[in-house]
Amino acid sequence: MAGAGQRKGRKDDNGIGTAIDFVLSNARLVLGVGGAAMLGIATLAVKRMYDRAISAPSSPTRLSQSGKRSWEEPNWLGSSSRLLTQDMKTNLSRSLQTLPTDPSAADTDFFRPTKPKPSAKRSQVELKKSRLRLSLQEKLFAYYRRKVAIPADEQARAKQAAVDICAELRSFLRAKLPDMPLRDMYLSGSLYDDLQVVTADHIQLIVPLMLEQNLWSCIPGEDTIMNIPGFYLVRRENPEYFPRGSSYWDRCVVGGYLSPKAVADTFEKVVAGSINWPAIGSLLDYVIRPAAPPADLTLEVQYDPERHLFIDFLPSLTLGDIILVARPHRLVQNDNLWRLSLRPAETARLRALDQCDSGCRCLCLKIFKAICKSNPALGHLTASQLTNVILHLSQEESDWSQDMLADRFLQALKGLICYLEAGVLPSALNPKVNLFSELTPEEVDELGYTLYSSLSEPEVLLQT
């Protein structure tokens, strides 16, 4: 019986044992010395486990008097020898399949350094991104110092020239047109908000009209047949009780509405035709002349041999809490509409946000403005549009510290591309207003293409 049991054990051993002996005997020829050594060590361990498995007694596990398994007995006792053998065959088969068949490959792989873990790869990618971000950060600050910032003395000289001309114009209008109802004129624009870039070359002179509140009313553009939010019609009211001529500005009424173009033409006659600017210029030591068309209501002032300042005369009116300016729509058929003035409120909000957290929003805006001013393909983008992109981003991101300039710059660039792709940029102060409404489809495509082309390498925008 013992011999029968021994023969039976050898019979069971023939399958896997024969395979192992064959592999070991031919390993040196197939895998080389290094591969054969590795395979021999692994196979010896597997064969020892297998020998122990087939020599396990078939009797049930003996328990100690306490009912627990004896520490001398292997912990796999009681398991099926057939299942154990099948598992070992499967593991060995998988191990053989994964071994290299080329001796040189086996030796090389044995000494090949281990590949970095995914977490290590991620950290390397993050490190590379961090270095690129720092590089862009340095380039943005360098671009600001080299191209964007305006010397303080140049800003002061430009402001002084604007103040001198504003005083002369105010005196002239009071002397020559005392019946024209105007409020006090004042200077405005990016030069006074410290948001002008590259050169101090333009400023706005706001000329507020004084209107009778009971004779005029505002009609939103979205409530008219033109359906243009952000613009208004100024309608003449109560003509049956207050006939034409009751208001000074009745002379500028067209079709029952106060025409911004007619108001601008009235001031153009005064500014360009009635004032002796060469005499005033010689008195102030400036060279002053009306700007060439198509710039209406604009004076060109040369206050230094190589520095010019353009002063835009901008009539405005206030009805209730609505402030409108006589800057007509780009389309000629809409030239009877007054534009809603959002710029002062937009600028005030942007500056207030920066003052609260010492942020870089204004810095980011000025860099974008300089890029658009220096790149003709981006000339159709206005300061108001760029300001609103940053205001929208400020609602999503709270950290605007100086160290985050590069990140916020890239986010604003991507956001601007998305707005152009949609063809809609809602005003941050009045979401009904689409700030892209005056752009043609061709202009939107050109802007989007130019910005998208620079997305992979934003430093290109800083080379203009």
PDB file of N, CA and C in Angstrom, residues 268 271-273 275 277-278 288-293 295 297-301 310:
ATOM      1  N   GLU A 268     -19.146 120.604 -31.710  1.00  0.00           N
ATOM      2  CA  GLU A 268     -18.076 120.622 -32.706  1.00  0.00           C
ATOM      3  C   GLU A 268     -17.954 122.004 -33.349  1.00  0.00           C
ATOM      4  N   VAL A 271     -16.092 124.016 -30.680  1.00  0.00           N
ATOM      5  CA  VAL A 271     -14.709 123.610 -30.426  1.00  0.00           C
ATOM      6  C   VAL A 271     -13.822 123.819 -31.642  1.00  0.00           C
ATOM      7  N   ALA A 272     -14.337 123.441 -32.812  1.00  0.00           N
ATOM      8  CA  ALA A 272     -13.503 123.488 -34.015  1.00  0.00           C
ATOM      9  C   ALA A 272     -13.606 124.809 -34.761  1.00  0.00           C
ATOM     10  N   GLY A 273     -14.763 125.493 -34.643  1.00  0.00           N
ATOM     11  CA  GLY A 273     -14.952 126.676 -35.480  1.00  0.00           C
ATOM     12  C   GLY A 273     -14.913 128.000 -34.777  1.00  0.00           C
ATOM     13  N   ILE A 275     -13.362 128.750 -31.540  1.00  0.00           N
ATOM     14  CA  ILE A 275     -12.259 129.014 -30.617  1.00  0.00           C
ATOM     15  C   ILE A 275     -10.958 129.137 -31.398  1.00  0.00           C
ATOM     16  N   TRP A 277      -7.729 128.315 -31.299  1.00  0.00           N
ATOM     17  CA  TRP A 277      -6.805 127.442 -30.581  1.00  0.00           C
ATOM     18  C   TRP A 277      -5.339 127.806 -30.782  1.00  0.00           C
ATOM     19  N   PRO A 278      -4.917 128.253 -31.956  1.00  0.00           N
ATOM     20  CA  PRO A 278      -3.505 128.647 -32.067  1.00  0.00           C
ATOM     21  C   PRO A 278      -3.115 129.757 -31.086  1.00  0.00           C
ATOM     22  N   ILE A 288      -1.945 123.455 -30.301  1.00  0.00           N
ATOM     23  CA  ILE A 288      -3.299 122.894 -30.180  1.00  0.00           C
ATOM     24  C   ILE A 288      -4.002 123.007 -31.520  1.00  0.00           C
ATOM     25  N   ARG A 289      -4.631 121.932 -31.937  1.00  0.00           N
ATOM     26  CA  ARG A 289      -5.416 121.938 -33.171  1.00  0.00           C
ATOM     27  C   ARG A 289      -6.464 120.837 -33.103  1.00  0.00           C
ATOM     28  N   PRO A 290      -7.601 121.052 -33.757  1.00  0.00           N
ATOM     29  CA  PRO A 290      -8.608 119.972 -33.827  1.00  0.00           C
ATOM     30  C   PRO A 290      -8.023 118.761 -34.538  1.00  0.00           C
ATOM     31  N   ALA A 291      -8.342 117.588 -34.010  1.00  0.00           N
ATOM     32  CA  ALA A 291      -7.821 116.351 -34.598  1.00  0.00           C
ATOM     33  C   ALA A 291      -8.429 116.129 -35.971  1.00  0.00           C
ATOM     34  N   ALA A 292      -7.685 115.448 -36.825  1.00  0.00           N
ATOM     35  CA  ALA A 292      -8.156 115.163 -38.172  1.00  0.00           C
ATOM     36  C   ALA A 292      -9.319 114.176 -38.123  1.00  0.00           C
ATOM     37  N   PRO A 293     -10.228 114.254 -39.106  1.00  0.00           N
ATOM     38  CA  PRO A 293     -11.323 113.278 -39.180  1.00  0.00           C
ATOM     39  C   PRO A 293     -10.729 111.864 -39.285  1.00  0.00           C
ATOM     40  N   ALA A 295     -11.990 111.642 -36.237  1.00  0.00           N
ATOM     41  CA  ALA A 295     -12.103 111.931 -34.812  1.00  0.00           C
ATOM     42  C   ALA A 295     -12.913 113.209 -34.623  1.00  0.00           C
ATOM     43  N   LEU A 297     -14.925 115.977 -32.284  1.00  0.00           N
ATOM     44  CA  LEU A 297     -14.837 116.545 -30.946  1.00  0.00           C
ATOM     45  C   LEU A 297     -13.564 116.117 -30.224  1.00  0.00           C
ATOM     46  N   THR A 298     -12.457 116.177 -30.923  1.00  0.00           N
ATOM     47  CA  THR A 298     -11.173 115.781 -30.340  1.00  0.00           C
ATOM     48  C   THR A 298     -10.133 116.845 -30.649  1.00  0.00           C
ATOM     49  N   LEU A 299      -9.393 117.228 -29.621  1.00  0.00           N
ATOM     50  CA  LEU A 299      -8.289 118.157 -29.785  1.00  0.00           C
ATOM     51  C   LEU A 299      -6.974 117.413 -29.674  1.00  0.00           C
ATOM     52  N   GLU A 300      -6.043 117.782 -30.531  1.00  0.00           N
ATOM     53  CA  GLU A 300      -4.688 117.222 -30.457  1.00  0.00           C
ATOM     54  C   GLU A 300      -3.775 118.280 -29.862  1.00  0.00           C
ATOM     55  N   VAL A 301      -3.105 117.932 -28.780  1.00  0.00           N
ATOM     56  CA  VAL A 301      -2.262 118.868 -28.048  1.00  0.00           C
ATOM     57  C   VAL A 301      -0.837 118.336 -28.027  1.00  0.00           C
ATOM     58  N   PHE A 310      -4.416 113.608 -26.844  1.00  0.00           N
ATOM     59  CA  PHE A 310      -5.704 113.768 -27.516  1.00  0.00           C
ATOM     60  C   PHE A 310      -6.791 113.911 -26.448  1.00  0.00           C
TER      61      PHE A 310
END
